Amino acid sequence: IIPHDFKFLSSSQSSETRPSILPFCRSLPKVELHAHLINGSVDPVTLQELGCMETSILDYIKLASLSNNTSRALDECFDLFRIAHNATNTPQAVHLATRRVIEDFDKDNVIYLELRTTPRAEQGMTKQEYVEAIVTAIKEYQGDVLVKLILSINRSHDAKACQDSLDVILKKKKLYPDIIKGIDLSGNPKVGGFDSYIFKTARENGLYTTIHCGEVKNDGEVTDILGFKPDRIGHGNFVHPDYGGCQENWELLCEKRVPVECCLTSNVMTNTTRNYSEHHVKELISSGLPYTISTDDKGVFLTDLSREYSHLYDDHALTKEALWKVSFNSVDYSFASSAEKSLLKSKMIEWKRDNE
Ligand code: 6MZ
């Protein structure tokens, strides 16, 4: 039971007069549910370190020049993922990148982390070896973050490649049921589509489901995905009618109450939202719908989870108490076990008592 009388300092002041919220956000125990592992979340320094060993210098000149842009279109950002793939084409590189990403989230006081990644085959690395390298890094990690893995299907791949990935995912889930918890649909939202068969099969085999949905306008696909009722959806930009969606889909979301993983900086950077204060999380907040706050690709968008939380305070007038509640509620939307959820909630309640 959460006591209702917790009081955080300055929670009633307007954002103009309030001091920076970032130190509070940094110390807040946080829950990250939407982070693309290898090519979204790896920091540029690690990529360059890997690039020195694995990839051509020309790719890194391109990476550096794109990194200087403040606003990247969605397509440009998918170019960046391709560059980063070149730097992580061996199990050793994948292992190192995974370790670094977990350590980064640890430093940012993330207490629970769901990483997601697309099983990838390269010359000299099978999809199985790719997943093994990541699971090994997760198992070896000794810090305080509870880490789980979601394996992704890339929507731009053909049916055979998707089925092949599903086979690998189901096999590895059987081997590591405490680490591999879910399946995701991601990739360039302008390419390919949602294949319900893959996700039904995954669900029948005990995987939780999260699906990128409405990152660009596609009303028919949003209807299909919400009809499937995944455990969570990613982004959900184009669902509300004021945000380019349609009334029927918004009503479907209100009815099904599927938690939405909101990635504010990612959406601002890829121009799928106008700005932070007009982000569709506003509608979720005012309608009391479930949502969580995530980084998406912290390496590419040069952000971290604390900064993402700070935008809720600065641009959506949430109080400190409300920020805590967003993180606390995210535990319920996670794919952790009941025992793990209880433990995470106790940690958060304890932190709150200590920070009254
Ligand atoms: C959709 C995205 C994404 O799988 O190699 N990915 N998919 N929308 C986004 N919004 C910006 N950001 C990242 O990590 C990189 C992959 O994650 C997906 C893309 O498929 C990208 O290739 P992994 O670890």
XYZ file of C-alpha atoms in Angstrom, residues 165-323:
159
model
C 13.964 -15.177 -35.847
C 10.875 -16.488 -34.070
C 12.365 -20.011 -34.026
C 15.561 -18.658 -32.452
C 13.597 -16.562 -29.954
C 11.446 -19.500 -28.803
C 14.477 -21.770 -28.486
C 16.422 -19.227 -26.406
C 13.382 -18.395 -24.270
C 13.229 -22.058 -23.228
C 16.916 -21.934 -22.238
C 16.764 -18.598 -20.378
C 13.169 -18.151 -19.179
C 14.182 -15.780 -16.366
C 16.004 -13.405 -18.711
C 14.156 -13.562 -22.039
C 10.684 -12.300 -21.195
C 9.150 -10.789 -24.294
C 8.945 -10.198 -28.018
C 8.746 -6.838 -29.811
C 7.934 -5.596 -33.311
C 10.207 -2.760 -34.374
C 12.155 -1.420 -37.354
C 11.423 1.421 -39.744
C 7.685 2.085 -39.256
C 7.342 3.151 -42.882
C 8.324 -0.339 -44.083
C 6.634 -3.760 -43.657
C 3.802 -4.503 -41.242
C 2.338 -6.354 -38.254
C 2.049 -10.137 -38.685
C -0.345 -11.322 -35.970
C 0.616 -14.996 -36.497
C 4.158 -14.413 -35.185
C 2.864 -12.628 -32.093
C 0.085 -15.147 -31.395
C 2.639 -17.960 -31.540
C 5.002 -16.063 -29.251
C 2.198 -15.401 -26.762
C 1.153 -19.067 -26.797
C 4.745 -19.880 -25.910
C 4.739 -17.694 -22.820
C 6.325 -14.509 -24.139
C 4.977 -11.081 -23.240
C 4.342 -8.857 -26.250
C 5.147 -5.233 -26.961
C 4.582 -3.756 -30.391
C 5.718 -0.480 -31.957
C 2.399 1.086 -32.876
C 1.449 4.366 -34.537
C 4.971 5.782 -34.650
C 3.872 7.140 -38.031
C 0.302 7.486 -39.280
C -1.176 4.078 -40.117
C -4.734 3.829 -38.756
C -5.444 0.327 -40.115
C -2.337 -1.139 -38.505
C -3.031 0.604 -35.191
C -6.524 -0.969 -35.194
C -5.046 -4.432 -35.852
C -2.414 -4.066 -33.127
C -4.822 -2.766 -30.498
C -7.239 -5.549 -31.488
C -4.479 -8.033 -30.650
C -4.122 -6.322 -27.222
C -0.392 -6.612 -26.681
C 0.937 -6.225 -23.133
C 2.334 -2.822 -24.102
C 2.696 -0.656 -27.215
C 5.717 1.427 -28.237
C 5.284 5.153 -29.026
C 1.599 5.454 -29.984
C 2.103 8.932 -31.488
C -0.605 8.706 -34.129
C -3.497 7.303 -32.116
C -5.309 10.321 -30.661
C -7.332 12.250 -33.297
C -5.646 15.564 -32.357
C -2.305 13.895 -33.100
C -3.114 12.542 -36.546
C -4.862 9.357 -35.396
C -8.584 8.567 -35.545
C -11.348 8.616 -32.940
C -12.021 4.838 -33.220
C -8.421 3.957 -32.381
C -8.271 6.376 -29.487
C -11.474 4.826 -28.092
C -9.944 1.371 -28.570
C -6.864 2.435 -26.575
C -9.075 3.895 -23.824
C -11.064 0.644 -23.716
C -8.095 -1.754 -23.749
C -5.837 0.420 -21.544
C -2.664 -0.996 -23.091
C 0.305 0.784 -21.443
C 2.135 3.091 -23.855
C 5.940 3.351 -23.841
C 6.560 7.068 -24.469
C 9.937 8.185 -25.798
C 9.838 11.974 -25.849
C 13.328 12.868 -27.071
C 13.266 10.158 -29.734
C 9.974 11.523 -31.058
C 11.214 15.120 -31.008
C 14.473 14.155 -32.757
C 12.753 12.116 -35.450
C 10.089 14.780 -35.985
C 7.211 12.447 -35.127
C 6.033 15.010 -32.584
C 6.158 18.818 -32.682
C 7.968 19.414 -29.399
C 8.203 18.190 -25.802
C 5.221 20.085 -24.430
C 2.923 19.059 -27.276
C 3.912 15.391 -27.062
C 0.942 12.993 -26.987
C 1.896 11.869 -23.459
C -0.201 14.926 -22.562
C -3.366 13.101 -23.667
C -2.396 9.951 -21.778
C -1.809 11.990 -18.611
C -5.070 13.901 -18.861
C -7.083 10.749 -19.662
C -5.491 8.732 -16.855
C -4.229 6.081 -19.273
C -1.240 3.875 -18.396
C 2.124 5.003 -19.760
C 5.812 4.690 -19.048
C 8.739 6.930 -19.982
C 11.684 5.531 -21.942
C 14.852 6.481 -23.794
C 14.347 4.402 -26.996
C 17.893 4.951 -28.338
C 19.894 6.913 -25.774
C 23.145 6.585 -27.761
C 21.717 7.976 -30.957
C 19.585 10.679 -29.334
C 22.168 11.595 -26.685
C 19.748 11.338 -23.769
C 19.256 9.259 -20.625
C 16.238 8.243 -18.563
C 16.718 11.039 -16.000
C 16.499 13.624 -18.776
C 13.367 11.964 -20.131
C 11.743 12.202 -16.677
C 12.818 15.834 -16.378
C 10.729 16.665 -19.449
C 7.580 15.464 -17.683
C 8.288 17.996 -14.946
C 9.466 20.873 -17.135
C 7.091 20.460 -20.082
C 4.069 18.659 -18.599
C 3.963 20.196 -15.104
C 4.171 16.907 -13.253
C 5.146 17.152 -9.588
C 8.013 15.210 -8.033
C 5.468 12.930 -6.434
C 3.935 12.294 -9.851
C 7.351 11.500 -11.354
